[in-house]
């Protein structure tokens, strides 16, 4: 069995030390692109379908590092217009028994200006990046719901030059009332405005909606978002549900990892069924939530995900996750 000494550290300490470990680890990686199950979609080329999830690189500080690990694409952010601190503590817990995380971060990030500068530095070195970069946009916690769309607009207007796609995040459980935007009375108006902003840009950037695993009427959300011009879905964010009683007792925050997997898989199957029934083609389906092993990755692709993302797997299995999946692919093919 592989030793995982980093799991001896308490979660908050590991969270603060991880950039240091990532810097070292990514430097000793070959930096080779792993090519398997390549995908071409809307002019984007994915050398493989496995990427990082929202929140892994909140400030776009480690773009080259994660690319060097062999990811097929990265999702950066969530970034909000203004820099903001995290929610009050506790922020992060984990259960080694259940391979699950609990977090109550609430989009801590350094804001759009910093994020833009980071990407500008990368694109100055090279006019293009070897893998697609998705940018996950959110709203500041002080922005009222009625003007939320303006926060997303600011994000799109500052970052469109660098974004392969925008991920519209209204599914985080850790920003008060954010998920209310899924309500019928807000959703269409909100997404139509986002689509209009996109259409006003010089580049036809795909829009991905990140879904919550806790909405009662996800198919209504999918149908409305399709009508409003959304090009794909990322499913799912962390859950407010507590699949195991007496674990992660806080009634706020979201659970990720293995305990989220059944909810994420259920929604993926429902979405696939709905898309097939309605003969919807060319939309991007990204599965996220409880993907912890190479088998999980292949399982999501078999169900019909085009791409797969991980967050918890990087905590529980380490940065070698991308290379482990590639090794399994090579084993399968030999
Ligand atoms: C500590 C932490 C921070 C996160 N931050 C974000 C975020 O900023 N934006 C976002 O869209 N999702 C965020 N997520 C949710 C993940 O992107 C992902 O949807 C969720 O963790 C499920 O995937 P997993 O089971 O592979 O962890 C965060 C998750 C964790 C554990």
mmCIF file of C-alpha atoms and ligand atoms in Angstrom:
data_model
loop_
_atom_site.group_PDB
_atom_site.id
_atom_site.type_symbol
_atom_site.label_atom_id
_atom_site.label_comp_id
_atom_site.label_asym_id
_atom_site.label_seq_id
_atom_site.Cartn_x
_atom_site.Cartn_y
_atom_site.Cartn_z
ATOM 1 C CA UNK A 1 0.000 0.000 0.000
ATOM 2 C CA UNK A 2 1.233 3.502 -0.858
ATOM 3 C CA UNK A 3 2.396 5.602 2.102
ATOM 4 C CA UNK A 4 0.573 8.899 2.465
ATOM 5 C CA UNK A 5 2.536 10.807 5.125
ATOM 6 C CA UNK A 6 0.812 14.119 4.301
ATOM 7 C CA UNK A 7 -2.387 12.686 5.783
ATOM 8 C CA UNK A 8 -0.716 12.740 9.203
ATOM 9 C CA UNK A 9 -0.950 16.537 9.106
ATOM 10 C CA UNK A 10 -4.140 18.234 10.343
ATOM 11 C CA UNK A 11 -6.290 19.436 7.418
ATOM 12 C CA UNK A 12 -5.785 23.194 7.887
ATOM 13 C CA UNK A 13 -1.993 22.754 8.146
ATOM 14 C CA UNK A 14 -1.900 20.544 5.061
ATOM 15 C CA UNK A 15 -3.996 23.151 3.246
ATOM 16 C CA UNK A 16 -1.451 25.876 4.013
ATOM 17 C CA UNK A 17 1.595 23.717 3.275
ATOM 18 C CA UNK A 18 0.316 22.215 0.050
ATOM 19 C CA UNK A 19 1.741 24.919 -2.296
ATOM 20 C CA UNK A 20 5.203 24.083 -0.968
ATOM 21 C CA UNK A 21 4.723 20.331 -1.599
ATOM 22 C CA UNK A 22 3.151 20.997 -5.000
ATOM 23 C CA UNK A 23 6.085 23.140 -6.088
ATOM 24 C CA UNK A 24 8.569 20.431 -5.224
ATOM 25 C CA UNK A 25 6.504 17.567 -6.615
ATOM 26 C CA UNK A 26 5.664 19.255 -9.905
ATOM 27 C CA UNK A 27 9.334 20.102 -10.504
ATOM 28 C CA UNK A 28 10.372 16.466 -10.305
ATOM 29 C CA UNK A 29 7.612 15.421 -12.706
ATOM 30 C CA UNK A 30 8.476 14.789 -16.329
ATOM 31 C CA UNK A 31 5.921 17.391 -17.373
ATOM 32 C CA UNK A 32 4.875 14.996 -20.123
ATOM 33 C CA UNK A 33 1.403 15.365 -21.576
ATOM 34 C CA UNK A 34 -0.647 12.253 -20.921
ATOM 35 C CA UNK A 35 -2.574 11.421 -24.072
ATOM 36 C CA UNK A 36 -5.571 9.177 -23.636
ATOM 37 C CA UNK A 37 -9.181 9.516 -24.660
ATOM 38 C CA UNK A 38 -8.413 12.872 -26.269
ATOM 39 C CA UNK A 39 -11.354 15.155 -26.896
ATOM 40 C CA UNK A 40 -11.920 18.000 -29.338
ATOM 41 C CA UNK A 41 -14.841 20.251 -28.508
ATOM 42 C CA UNK A 42 -15.649 23.752 -29.741
ATOM 43 C CA UNK A 43 -12.103 24.319 -30.918
ATOM 44 C CA UNK A 44 -10.582 23.137 -27.628
ATOM 45 C CA UNK A 45 -8.234 20.159 -27.511
ATOM 46 C CA UNK A 46 -8.143 18.051 -24.344
ATOM 47 C CA UNK A 47 -5.139 15.639 -24.352
ATOM 48 C CA UNK A 48 -7.003 13.605 -21.735
ATOM 49 C CA UNK A 49 -10.351 14.019 -19.973
ATOM 50 C CA UNK A 50 -9.102 14.329 -16.371
ATOM 51 C CA UNK A 51 -8.806 17.779 -14.839
ATOM 52 C CA UNK A 52 -8.757 19.710 -11.601
ATOM 53 C CA UNK A 53 -11.997 20.926 -10.007
ATOM 54 C CA UNK A 54 -12.966 24.434 -8.923
ATOM 55 C CA UNK A 55 -11.215 25.532 -5.725
ATOM 56 C CA UNK A 56 -8.022 23.538 -6.342
ATOM 57 C CA UNK A 57 -6.224 26.625 -7.683
ATOM 58 C CA UNK A 58 -8.350 29.514 -6.514
ATOM 59 C CA UNK A 59 -5.990 32.317 -7.564
ATOM 60 C CA UNK A 60 -4.420 30.834 -10.703
ATOM 61 C CA UNK A 61 -1.072 30.629 -8.901
ATOM 62 C CA UNK A 62 -0.241 27.004 -9.781
ATOM 63 C CA UNK A 63 -1.340 26.707 -13.395
ATOM 64 C CA UNK A 64 1.989 25.378 -14.671
ATOM 65 C CA UNK A 65 2.387 23.067 -11.672
ATOM 66 C CA UNK A 66 -0.933 21.301 -12.211
ATOM 67 C CA UNK A 67 -0.287 21.131 -15.938
ATOM 68 C CA UNK A 68 3.059 19.438 -15.171
ATOM 69 C CA UNK A 69 1.212 16.749 -13.169
ATOM 70 C CA UNK A 70 -0.454 15.604 -16.384
ATOM 71 C CA UNK A 71 -3.953 17.070 -16.113
ATOM 72 C CA UNK A 72 -5.931 17.260 -19.362
ATOM 73 C CA UNK A 73 -7.457 20.618 -18.406
ATOM 74 C CA UNK A 74 -7.655 22.898 -15.374
ATOM 75 C CA UNK A 75 -10.486 24.764 -13.749
ATOM 76 C CA UNK A 76 -9.203 27.897 -12.022
ATOM 77 C CA UNK A 77 -11.045 29.911 -9.348
ATOM 78 C CA UNK A 78 -13.584 30.484 -7.980
ATOM 79 C CA UNK A 79 -12.630 34.105 -8.451
ATOM 80 C CA UNK A 80 -14.838 36.993 -7.315
ATOM 81 C CA UNK A 81 -14.465 40.644 -8.414
ATOM 82 C CA UNK A 82 -13.055 41.810 -5.079
ATOM 83 C CA UNK A 83 -10.586 39.916 -2.924
ATOM 84 C CA UNK A 84 -12.261 38.381 0.118
ATOM 85 C CA UNK A 85 -11.282 36.492 3.257
ATOM 86 C CA UNK A 86 -12.693 33.053 4.101
ATOM 87 C CA UNK A 87 -15.786 32.524 6.238
ATOM 88 C CA UNK A 88 -15.239 32.297 10.008
ATOM 89 C CA UNK A 89 -13.544 29.064 11.113
ATOM 90 C CA UNK A 90 -13.776 26.085 11.050
ATOM 91 C CA UNK A 91 -13.077 25.926 7.330
ATOM 92 C CA UNK A 92 -11.912 22.446 6.513
ATOM 93 C CA UNK A 93 -12.238 18.963 8.005
ATOM 94 C CA UNK A 94 -11.696 15.491 6.660
ATOM 95 C CA UNK A 95 -12.729 11.951 7.395
ATOM 96 C CA UNK A 96 -10.078 9.388 6.546
ATOM 97 C CA UNK A 97 -12.589 6.636 7.234
ATOM 98 C CA UNK A 98 -15.035 7.970 4.638
ATOM 99 C CA UNK A 99 -12.494 9.555 2.230
ATOM 100 C CA UNK A 100 -14.499 12.754 2.482
ATOM 101 C CA UNK A 101 -13.926 16.440 3.097
ATOM 102 C CA UNK A 102 -16.072 19.096 4.687
ATOM 103 C CA UNK A 103 -15.427 22.741 3.829
ATOM 104 C CA UNK A 104 -16.946 26.081 4.594
ATOM 105 C CA UNK A 105 -14.490 28.275 2.678
ATOM 106 C CA UNK A 106 -16.896 30.735 1.013
ATOM 107 C CA UNK A 107 -14.726 31.736 -1.981
ATOM 108 C CA UNK A 108 -11.611 33.095 -0.244
ATOM 109 C CA UNK A 109 -9.554 34.564 -3.082
ATOM 110 C CA UNK A 110 -7.354 37.494 -4.075
ATOM 111 C CA UNK A 111 -9.829 38.986 -6.511
ATOM 112 C CA UNK A 112 -10.022 39.567 -10.255
ATOM 113 C CA UNK A 113 -7.134 41.997 -10.538
ATOM 114 C CA UNK A 114 -4.634 39.539 -9.057
ATOM 115 C CA UNK A 115 -6.084 36.618 -11.056
ATOM 116 C CA UNK A 116 -5.805 38.543 -14.309
ATOM 117 C CA UNK A 117 -2.186 39.429 -13.583
ATOM 118 C CA UNK A 118 -1.356 35.779 -12.948
ATOM 119 C CA UNK A 119 -2.792 34.710 -16.289
ATOM 120 C CA UNK A 120 -1.264 37.647 -18.068
ATOM 121 C CA UNK A 121 2.194 36.510 -16.912
ATOM 122 C CA UNK A 122 1.582 33.006 -18.248
ATOM 123 C CA UNK A 123 0.261 34.181 -21.594
ATOM 124 C CA UNK A 124 3.129 36.661 -22.008
ATOM 125 C CA UNK A 125 5.563 33.763 -21.985
ATOM 126 C CA UNK A 126 3.530 31.833 -24.544
ATOM 127 C CA UNK A 127 0.580 33.039 -26.554
ATOM 128 C CA UNK A 128 -1.299 29.818 -25.855
ATOM 129 C CA UNK A 129 -1.373 27.248 -23.048
ATOM 130 C CA UNK A 130 -0.989 23.499 -23.776
ATOM 131 C CA UNK A 131 -4.267 22.511 -22.071
ATOM 132 C CA UNK A 132 -7.669 24.213 -21.814
ATOM 133 C CA UNK A 133 -8.102 26.588 -18.880
ATOM 134 C CA UNK A 134 -11.622 26.882 -17.525
ATOM 135 C CA UNK A 135 -12.310 29.849 -15.276
ATOM 136 C CA UNK A 136 -14.822 29.483 -12.456
ATOM 137 C CA UNK A 137 -16.622 32.718 -11.601
ATOM 138 C CA UNK A 138 -18.490 33.602 -8.425
ATOM 139 C CA UNK A 139 -19.938 36.586 -6.654
ATOM 140 C CA UNK A 140 -18.638 38.406 -3.577
ATOM 141 C CA UNK A 141 -20.531 37.589 -0.417
ATOM 142 C CA UNK A 142 -21.449 41.257 0.039
ATOM 143 C CA UNK A 143 -23.057 41.533 -3.404
ATOM 144 C CA UNK A 144 -26.844 41.379 -3.235
ATOM 145 C CA UNK A 145 -28.536 38.618 -5.180
ATOM 146 C CA UNK A 146 -30.362 41.198 -7.281
ATOM 147 C CA UNK A 147 -27.040 42.474 -8.673
ATOM 148 C CA UNK A 148 -25.178 39.142 -8.699
ATOM 149 C CA UNK A 149 -25.040 39.079 -12.490
ATOM 150 C CA UNK A 150 -22.806 42.166 -12.423
ATOM 151 C CA UNK A 151 -20.129 40.265 -10.500
ATOM 152 C CA UNK A 152 -20.107 37.510 -13.136
ATOM 153 C CA UNK A 153 -20.040 40.176 -15.843
ATOM 154 C CA UNK A 154 -16.932 41.751 -14.287
ATOM 155 C CA UNK A 155 -15.271 38.339 -14.280
ATOM 156 C CA UNK A 156 -16.123 37.665 -17.913
ATOM 157 C CA UNK A 157 -15.013 41.084 -19.101
ATOM 158 C CA UNK A 158 -11.617 40.903 -17.377
ATOM 159 C CA UNK A 159 -10.771 37.302 -18.136
ATOM 160 C CA UNK A 160 -12.253 36.391 -21.518
ATOM 161 C CA UNK A 161 -8.854 36.651 -23.219
ATOM 162 C CA UNK A 162 -7.518 33.773 -21.150
ATOM 163 C CA UNK A 163 -10.573 31.567 -20.678
ATOM 164 C CA UNK A 164 -11.167 28.418 -22.709
ATOM 165 C CA UNK A 165 -14.584 28.300 -21.010
ATOM 166 C CA UNK A 166 -16.338 30.005 -18.117
ATOM 167 C CA UNK A 167 -17.832 27.949 -15.312
ATOM 168 C CA UNK A 168 -20.719 29.818 -13.739
ATOM 169 C CA UNK A 169 -20.760 28.917 -10.089
ATOM 170 C CA UNK A 170 -24.079 29.439 -8.330
ATOM 171 C CA UNK A 171 -23.907 26.081 -6.582
ATOM 172 C CA UNK A 172 -21.462 26.676 -3.740
ATOM 173 C CA UNK A 173 -23.138 25.907 -0.410
ATOM 174 C CA UNK A 174 -20.867 28.386 1.366
ATOM 175 C CA UNK A 175 -22.049 31.759 0.072
ATOM 176 C CA UNK A 176 -25.327 32.705 1.645
ATOM 177 C CA UNK A 177 -28.350 32.549 -0.709
ATOM 178 C CA UNK A 178 -26.154 31.842 -3.761
ATOM 179 C CA UNK A 179 -28.119 28.724 -4.629
ATOM 180 C CA UNK A 180 -31.336 30.785 -4.658
ATOM 181 C CA UNK A 181 -30.308 31.812 -8.183
ATOM 182 C CA UNK A 182 -31.381 28.300 -9.239
ATOM 183 C CA UNK A 183 -34.970 29.295 -8.385
ATOM 184 C CA UNK A 184 -37.259 29.638 -11.387
ATOM 185 C CA UNK A 185 -37.820 33.299 -10.615
ATOM 186 C CA UNK A 186 -34.113 34.137 -11.031
ATOM 187 C CA UNK A 187 -32.503 31.467 -13.198
ATOM 188 C CA UNK A 188 -33.658 32.288 -16.739
ATOM 189 C CA UNK A 189 -33.122 36.014 -16.368
ATOM 190 C CA UNK A 190 -29.704 35.479 -14.789
ATOM 191 C CA UNK A 191 -28.443 32.988 -17.375
ATOM 192 C CA UNK A 192 -29.844 34.917 -20.327
ATOM 193 C CA UNK A 193 -27.918 37.983 -19.144
ATOM 194 C CA UNK A 194 -24.765 35.890 -18.794
ATOM 195 C CA UNK A 195 -25.287 34.589 -22.329
ATOM 196 C CA UNK A 196 -25.753 38.118 -23.671
ATOM 197 C CA UNK A 197 -22.499 39.192 -22.034
ATOM 198 C CA UNK A 198 -20.751 36.222 -23.615
ATOM 199 C CA UNK A 199 -22.185 37.070 -27.037
ATOM 200 C CA UNK A 200 -20.866 40.614 -26.704
ATOM 201 C CA UNK A 201 -17.275 39.316 -26.365
ATOM 202 C CA UNK A 202 -14.939 38.897 -29.321
ATOM 203 C CA UNK A 203 -14.597 35.198 -28.696
ATOM 204 C CA UNK A 204 -17.465 32.704 -28.452
ATOM 205 C CA UNK A 205 -16.457 31.275 -25.082
ATOM 206 C CA UNK A 206 -18.417 28.225 -23.909
ATOM 207 C CA UNK A 207 -20.462 28.634 -20.739
ATOM 208 C CA UNK A 208 -20.626 25.771 -18.266
ATOM 209 C CA UNK A 209 -23.062 25.778 -15.359
ATOM 210 C CA UNK A 210 -21.848 24.125 -12.163
ATOM 211 C CA UNK A 211 -24.724 22.209 -10.591
ATOM 212 C CA UNK A 212 -25.592 21.490 -6.995
ATOM 213 C CA UNK A 213 -26.370 17.909 -5.918
ATOM 214 C CA UNK A 214 -29.088 19.168 -3.553
ATOM 215 C CA UNK A 215 -31.711 20.762 -5.799
ATOM 216 C CA UNK A 216 -35.044 18.963 -6.021
ATOM 217 C CA UNK A 217 -35.656 19.885 -9.641
ATOM 218 C CA UNK A 218 -32.318 19.497 -11.379
ATOM 219 C CA UNK A 219 -33.936 18.564 -14.685
ATOM 220 C CA UNK A 220 -35.870 21.853 -14.684
ATOM 221 C CA UNK A 221 -32.549 23.644 -14.071
ATOM 222 C CA UNK A 222 -30.911 21.754 -16.935
ATOM 223 C CA UNK A 223 -33.795 22.453 -19.311
ATOM 224 C CA UNK A 224 -33.890 26.158 -18.466
ATOM 225 C CA UNK A 225 -30.140 26.537 -18.671
ATOM 226 C CA UNK A 226 -30.139 24.906 -22.092
ATOM 227 C CA UNK A 227 -32.801 27.334 -23.301
ATOM 228 C CA UNK A 228 -30.763 30.227 -21.896
ATOM 229 C CA UNK A 229 -27.721 29.206 -23.975
ATOM 230 C CA UNK A 230 -25.542 27.196 -21.580
ATOM 231 C CA UNK A 231 -23.085 24.869 -23.393
ATOM 232 C CA UNK A 232 -22.509 22.274 -20.703
ATOM 233 C CA UNK A 233 -22.696 21.311 -17.069
ATOM 234 C CA UNK A 234 -20.257 20.429 -14.347
ATOM 235 C CA UNK A 235 -21.869 18.139 -11.804
ATOM 236 C CA UNK A 236 -21.543 18.513 -8.950
ATOM 237 C CA UNK A 237 -20.429 20.926 -6.251
ATOM 238 C CA UNK A 238 -20.223 19.693 -2.642
ATOM 239 C CA UNK A 239 -23.424 18.698 -0.803
ATOM 240 C CA UNK A 240 -25.302 20.203 2.096
ATOM 241 C CA UNK A 241 -26.632 16.744 2.879
ATOM 242 C CA UNK A 242 -24.966 14.628 5.552
ATOM 243 C CA UNK A 243 -24.909 11.094 4.159
ATOM 244 C CA UNK A 244 -23.418 9.805 7.456
ATOM 245 C CA UNK A 245 -25.106 10.879 10.679
ATOM 246 C CA UNK A 246 -22.882 12.392 13.381
ATOM 247 C CA UNK A 247 -20.107 13.177 10.909
ATOM 248 C CA UNK A 248 -19.270 16.800 10.065
ATOM 249 C CA UNK A 249 -21.803 18.080 12.570
ATOM 250 C CA UNK A 250 -21.867 21.698 11.418
ATOM 251 C CA UNK A 251 -25.147 22.511 9.734
ATOM 252 C CA UNK A 252 -23.295 24.777 7.321
ATOM 253 C CA UNK A 253 -20.598 23.830 4.801
ATOM 254 C CA UNK A 254 -20.466 21.208 2.083
ATOM 255 C CA UNK A 255 -19.301 17.590 1.911
ATOM 256 C CA UNK A 256 -17.084 16.317 -0.934
ATOM 257 C CA UNK A 257 -15.349 13.040 -1.647
ATOM 258 C CA UNK A 258 -16.638 9.489 -1.411
ATOM 259 C CA UNK A 259 -19.832 10.410 0.436
ATOM 260 C CA UNK A 260 -20.773 12.701 -2.439
ATOM 261 C CA UNK A 261 -20.245 10.046 -5.125
ATOM 262 C CA UNK A 262 -23.771 8.501 -5.103
ATOM 263 C CA UNK A 263 -25.392 11.938 -5.489
ATOM 264 C CA UNK A 264 -23.013 12.983 -8.250
ATOM 265 C CA UNK A 265 -23.428 9.687 -10.138
ATOM 266 C CA UNK A 266 -27.223 9.821 -9.794
ATOM 267 C CA UNK A 267 -27.339 13.288 -11.344
ATOM 268 C CA UNK A 268 -24.921 12.299 -14.117
ATOM 269 C CA UNK A 269 -27.162 9.360 -15.070
ATOM 270 C CA UNK A 270 -30.277 11.549 -15.000
ATOM 271 C CA UNK A 271 -28.604 14.198 -17.153
ATOM 272 C CA UNK A 272 -27.374 11.647 -19.693
ATOM 273 C CA UNK A 273 -30.859 10.084 -19.895
ATOM 274 C CA UNK A 274 -32.432 13.495 -20.374
ATOM 275 C CA UNK A 275 -29.938 14.575 -23.065
ATOM 276 C CA UNK A 276 -30.405 11.312 -24.978
ATOM 277 C CA UNK A 277 -34.209 11.466 -24.707
ATOM 278 C CA UNK A 278 -34.242 15.049 -25.963
ATOM 279 C CA UNK A 279 -31.607 14.322 -28.629
ATOM 280 C CA UNK A 280 -29.363 17.087 -27.288
ATOM 281 C CA UNK A 281 -25.905 16.805 -28.786
ATOM 282 C CA UNK A 282 -22.613 18.689 -28.564
ATOM 283 C CA UNK A 283 -23.035 19.805 -24.940
ATOM 284 C CA UNK A 284 -20.171 19.229 -22.508
ATOM 285 C CA UNK A 285 -20.782 17.016 -19.480
ATOM 286 C CA UNK A 286 -18.175 17.207 -16.707
ATOM 287 C CA UNK A 287 -18.492 14.775 -13.829
ATOM 288 C CA UNK A 288 -17.147 15.861 -10.453
ATOM 289 C CA UNK A 289 -17.746 14.521 -6.967
ATOM 290 C CA UNK A 290 -16.299 11.475 -5.273
ATOM 291 C CA UNK A 291 -13.893 10.453 -8.031
ATOM 292 C CA UNK A 292 -11.142 8.908 -5.925
ATOM 293 C CA UNK A 293 -9.639 6.064 -7.949
ATOM 294 C CA UNK A 294 -8.734 5.430 -11.594
ATOM 295 C CA UNK A 295 -11.737 3.043 -11.668
ATOM 296 C CA UNK A 296 -13.979 5.927 -10.627
ATOM 297 C CA UNK A 297 -12.633 8.007 -13.523
ATOM 298 C CA UNK A 298 -13.345 5.241 -16.039
ATOM 299 C CA UNK A 299 -16.757 4.630 -14.434
ATOM 300 C CA UNK A 300 -17.828 8.269 -14.959
ATOM 301 C CA UNK A 301 -16.649 8.189 -18.569
ATOM 302 C CA UNK A 302 -18.592 4.953 -19.111
ATOM 303 C CA UNK A 303 -21.772 6.551 -17.762
ATOM 304 C CA UNK A 304 -21.331 9.310 -20.332
ATOM 305 C CA UNK A 305 -19.214 12.104 -18.883
ATOM 306 C CA UNK A 306 -17.046 13.847 -21.480
ATOM 307 C CA UNK A 307 -14.629 15.085 -18.820
ATOM 308 C CA UNK A 308 -13.956 14.249 -15.169
ATOM 309 C CA UNK A 309 -12.645 16.462 -12.370
ATOM 310 C CA UNK A 310 -11.046 15.847 -8.999
ATOM 311 C CA UNK A 311 -10.483 17.727 -5.780
ATOM 312 C CA UNK A 312 -10.664 15.201 -2.905
ATOM 313 C CA UNK A 313 -8.579 12.652 -4.831
ATOM 314 C CA UNK A 314 -5.648 15.071 -4.731
ATOM 315 C CA UNK A 315 -5.938 15.215 -0.940
ATOM 316 C CA UNK A 316 -6.440 11.501 -0.298
ATOM 317 C CA UNK A 317 -4.239 10.104 -3.083
ATOM 318 C CA UNK A 318 -1.790 12.928 -3.702
ATOM 319 C CA UNK A 319 -0.523 14.718 -6.769
ATOM 320 C CA UNK A 320 0.367 11.448 -8.495
ATOM 321 C CA UNK A 321 -3.312 10.817 -9.202
ATOM 322 C CA UNK A 322 -3.036 11.900 -12.856
ATOM 323 C CA UNK A 323 -0.074 9.597 -13.477
ATOM 324 C CA UNK A 324 -1.792 6.675 -11.669
ATOM 325 C CA UNK A 325 -4.764 6.991 -13.993
ATOM 326 C CA UNK A 326 -2.468 7.095 -16.999
ATOM 327 C CA UNK A 327 -0.601 3.998 -15.774
ATOM 328 C CA UNK A 328 -3.910 2.125 -15.498
ATOM 329 C CA UNK A 329 -4.783 3.163 -19.043
ATOM 330 C CA UNK A 330 -1.437 1.848 -20.291
ATOM 331 C CA UNK A 331 -1.986 -1.409 -18.338
ATOM 332 C CA UNK A 332 -5.446 -1.801 -19.875
ATOM 333 C CA UNK A 333 -4.090 -1.248 -23.370
ATOM 334 C CA UNK A 334 -1.055 -3.525 -23.091
HETATM 335 C C1 LIG B 1 -11.647 22.880 0.231
HETATM 336 C C2 LIG B 1 -12.549 22.948 -0.952
HETATM 337 C C3 LIG B 1 -12.685 24.142 -1.648
HETATM 338 C C4 LIG B 1 -13.525 24.225 -2.755
HETATM 339 N N1 LIG B 1 -13.632 25.404 -3.430
HETATM 340 C C5 LIG B 1 -14.424 25.479 -4.530
HETATM 341 C C6 LIG B 1 -14.502 26.674 -5.282
HETATM 342 O O1 LIG B 1 -13.863 27.677 -4.978
HETATM 343 N N2 LIG B 1 -15.302 26.667 -6.368
HETATM 344 C C7 LIG B 1 -16.017 25.577 -6.776
HETATM 345 O O2 LIG B 1 -16.720 25.627 -7.789
HETATM 346 N N3 LIG B 1 -15.939 24.418 -6.077
HETATM 347 C C8 LIG B 1 -15.171 24.350 -4.984
HETATM 348 N N4 LIG B 1 -15.089 23.174 -4.294
HETATM 349 C C9 LIG B 1 -15.882 22.022 -4.754
HETATM 350 C C10 LIG B 1 -15.086 21.137 -5.728
HETATM 351 O O3 LIG B 1 -14.791 21.816 -6.912
HETATM 352 C C11 LIG B 1 -15.888 19.873 -6.102
HETATM 353 O O4 LIG B 1 -17.061 20.258 -6.755
HETATM 354 C C12 LIG B 1 -16.240 19.031 -4.887
HETATM 355 O O5 LIG B 1 -15.205 19.018 -3.941
HETATM 356 C C13 LIG B 1 -16.545 17.606 -5.297
HETATM 357 O O6 LIG B 1 -15.423 16.998 -5.871
HETATM 358 P P1 LIG B 1 -14.488 15.940 -5.068
HETATM 359 O O7 LIG B 1 -15.415 14.935 -4.464
HETATM 360 O O8 LIG B 1 -13.543 15.420 -6.088
HETATM 361 O O9 LIG B 1 -13.795 16.733 -4.010
HETATM 362 C C14 LIG B 1 -14.252 23.070 -3.184
HETATM 363 C C15 LIG B 1 -14.095 21.869 -2.495
HETATM 364 C C16 LIG B 1 -13.250 21.782 -1.400
HETATM 365 C C17 LIG B 1 -13.106 20.472 -0.688
#
